[in-house]
Amino acid sequence: NNEKVLKLTISSKHERNIEELKLSDHSLKKQHGNFILRLKVPYNYLQIDDYELKALELLGIKKDWLTDISMDNSFCTH
């Protein structure tokens, strides 16, 4: 089983907000003019109600900053 990652695509118009959050360069990349934030998902995420919304709240990211949110397979080996 591959681990899951939460992939948040954040509009570039929120660049200042993203900079203020001081997110890890390992997790945050700029791609196609937007910011892509990839976060490991806990093994029990299906048991957490509204996992995606809770993750946004904990990170300090507002839902209206997003252009996309998805769950992807992680192929990272470390």
XYZ file of N, CA and C in Angstrom:
234
model
N 0.829 -1.188 0.000
C 0.000 0.000 0.000
C 0.869 1.245 0.000
N 0.588 2.166 -0.896
C 1.298 3.438 -0.907
C 0.726 4.351 0.166
N 1.590 5.181 0.725
C 1.116 6.188 1.656
C 0.382 7.265 0.872
N -0.490 7.961 1.543
C -1.262 9.027 0.903
C -0.670 10.388 1.276
N -0.831 11.328 0.360
C -0.468 12.715 0.625
C -1.650 13.599 0.260
N -1.798 14.651 1.011
C -2.802 15.660 0.715
C -2.113 16.704 -0.160
N -2.647 16.929 -1.340
C -2.061 17.880 -2.288
C -2.963 19.104 -2.360
N -2.416 20.245 -1.935
C -3.142 21.504 -1.957
C -2.542 22.391 -3.036
N -3.353 22.860 -3.948
C -2.911 23.802 -4.967
C -3.431 25.171 -4.557
N -2.491 26.086 -4.319
C -2.821 27.401 -3.771
C -2.528 28.461 -4.832
N -3.473 29.339 -5.036
C -3.338 30.398 -6.031
C -2.137 31.284 -5.721
N -1.430 31.680 -6.774
C -0.255 32.532 -6.614
C -0.607 33.912 -6.053
N -1.876 34.318 -6.150
C -2.254 35.628 -5.602
C -2.175 35.646 -4.073
N -1.965 34.483 -3.458
C -1.827 34.390 -2.001
C -0.378 34.143 -1.582
N 0.553 34.543 -2.446
C 1.974 34.306 -2.175
C 2.407 34.918 -0.841
N 1.993 36.129 -0.567
C 2.371 36.778 0.703
C 1.858 35.975 1.900
N 0.625 35.487 1.813
C 0.056 34.687 2.907
C 0.861 33.405 3.112
N 1.251 32.766 2.006
C 2.027 31.530 2.079
C 3.393 31.795 2.707
N 4.034 32.892 2.311
C 5.340 33.237 2.881
C 5.249 33.431 4.392
N 4.165 34.047 4.861
C 3.973 34.284 6.288
C 3.834 32.984 7.077
N 3.353 31.926 6.437
C 3.184 30.641 7.129
C 4.513 29.915 7.343
N 5.549 30.307 6.586
C 6.892 29.713 6.709
C 6.847 28.181 6.604
N 6.238 27.710 5.531
C 6.134 26.267 5.287
C 7.467 25.716 4.801
N 7.694 24.464 5.005
C 8.917 23.789 4.593
C 9.093 23.821 3.078
N 10.308 24.139 2.635
C 10.604 24.112 1.202
C 10.475 22.700 0.632
N 10.641 21.707 1.482
C 10.504 20.316 1.040
C 9.055 20.010 0.627
N 8.106 20.620 1.326
C 6.688 20.348 1.081
C 6.049 21.290 0.076
N 6.628 22.473 -0.110
C 6.020 23.515 -0.926
C 6.846 23.771 -2.180
N 6.184 23.719 -3.321
C 6.836 23.971 -4.608
C 5.965 24.923 -5.420
N 6.613 25.705 -6.270
C 5.860 26.554 -7.200
C 5.820 25.821 -8.532
N 4.608 25.681 -9.071
C 4.420 24.906 -10.294
C 3.287 25.522 -11.105
N 3.524 25.776 -12.371
C 2.510 26.337 -13.279
C 1.884 27.604 -12.705
N 2.691 28.424 -12.018
C 2.210 29.691 -11.486
C 1.484 29.604 -10.157
N 1.235 28.403 -9.661
C 0.582 28.218 -8.364
C 1.544 27.549 -7.397
N 1.173 27.503 -6.140
C 1.949 26.803 -5.129
C 1.319 25.435 -4.896
N 2.151 24.416 -4.814
C 1.692 23.058 -4.528
C 2.270 22.658 -3.175
N 1.397 22.358 -2.245
C 1.797 21.909 -0.915
C 1.385 20.454 -0.783
N 2.363 19.590 -0.514
C 2.100 18.151 -0.362
C 2.425 17.756 1.076
N 1.459 17.136 1.740
C 1.599 16.757 3.140
C 1.264 15.287 3.339
N 2.076 14.612 4.133
C 1.764 13.221 4.468
C 0.455 13.166 5.234
N -0.306 12.143 4.954
C -1.610 11.948 5.585
C -1.471 10.845 6.629
N -2.049 11.031 7.816
C -1.971 9.972 8.825
C -2.713 8.719 8.366
N -2.259 7.578 8.840
C -2.847 6.295 8.424
C -4.341 6.219 8.725
N -4.815 6.945 9.728
C -6.217 6.869 10.141
C -7.052 8.055 9.641
N -6.618 8.686 8.554
C -7.318 9.884 8.090
C -8.789 9.617 7.750
N -9.123 8.408 7.355
C -10.516 8.101 7.034
C -11.423 8.137 8.260
N -10.838 8.014 9.432
C -11.604 8.054 10.674
C -11.792 9.475 11.202
N -11.139 10.444 10.569
C -11.216 11.835 11.007
C -12.251 12.555 10.154
N -13.292 13.068 10.796
C -14.334 13.804 10.074
C -13.744 15.055 9.436
N -14.075 15.285 8.180
C -13.628 16.474 7.449
C -12.119 16.669 7.545
N -11.375 15.598 7.279
C -9.918 15.637 7.418
C -9.298 16.815 6.654
N -9.697 17.008 5.407
C -9.104 18.069 4.596
C -9.320 19.440 5.222
N -10.538 19.711 5.696
C -10.836 21.005 6.305
C -10.066 21.201 7.608
N -9.919 20.144 8.382
C -9.150 20.241 9.630
C -7.679 20.491 9.345
N -7.155 19.873 8.300
C -5.757 20.093 7.923
C -5.550 21.557 7.533
N -6.470 22.104 6.746
C -6.368 23.514 6.352
C -6.365 24.423 7.571
N -7.269 24.149 8.498
C -7.378 24.962 9.707
C -6.084 24.908 10.522
N -5.538 23.718 10.694
C -4.300 23.570 11.461
C -3.113 24.266 10.793
N -3.099 24.286 9.479
C -2.012 24.923 8.736
C -2.163 26.438 8.644
N -3.363 26.944 8.891
C -3.608 28.377 8.764
C -3.919 28.790 7.341
N -4.351 27.840 6.529
C -4.681 28.102 5.127
C -6.192 28.242 4.987
N -6.604 29.285 4.312
C -8.036 29.507 4.094
C -8.482 28.780 2.826
N -9.679 28.237 2.867
C -10.199 27.444 1.751
C -10.254 28.244 0.448
N -10.515 29.548 0.544
C -10.620 30.351 -0.677
C -9.266 30.645 -1.328
N -8.156 30.240 -0.698
C -6.829 30.359 -1.309
C -6.617 29.242 -2.326
N -7.374 28.148 -2.192
C -7.137 26.942 -2.979
C -7.760 26.995 -4.361
N -7.044 26.404 -5.309
C -7.628 26.176 -6.620
C -7.939 24.694 -6.793
N -7.325 23.842 -5.937
C -7.589 22.402 -5.990
C -7.109 21.756 -4.703
N -7.762 20.669 -4.349
C -7.355 19.860 -3.206
C -7.608 18.406 -3.589
N -6.620 17.540 -3.327
C -6.784 16.131 -3.695
C -5.929 15.254 -2.807
N -6.240 13.963 -2.829
C -5.455 12.941 -2.149
C -4.719 12.165 -3.236
N -3.416 12.041 -3.087
C -2.608 11.336 -4.059
C -1.818 10.242 -3.374
N -1.348 9.280 -4.159
C -0.416 8.288 -3.644
C 0.961 8.907 -3.541
N 1.662 8.580 -2.480
C 3.026 9.060 -2.299
C 3.979 7.950 -2.730
N 4.910 8.328 -3.541
C 5.921 7.374 -3.970
C 7.265 7.726 -3.362
N 7.243 8.600 -2.368
C 8.456 9.022 -1.671
C 8.996 7.860 -0.846
N 10.289 7.673 -0.892
C 10.895 6.542 -0.171
C 11.532 6.964 1.140
N 11.409 8.256 1.513
C 11.958 8.697 2.791
C 11.031 9.626 3.505
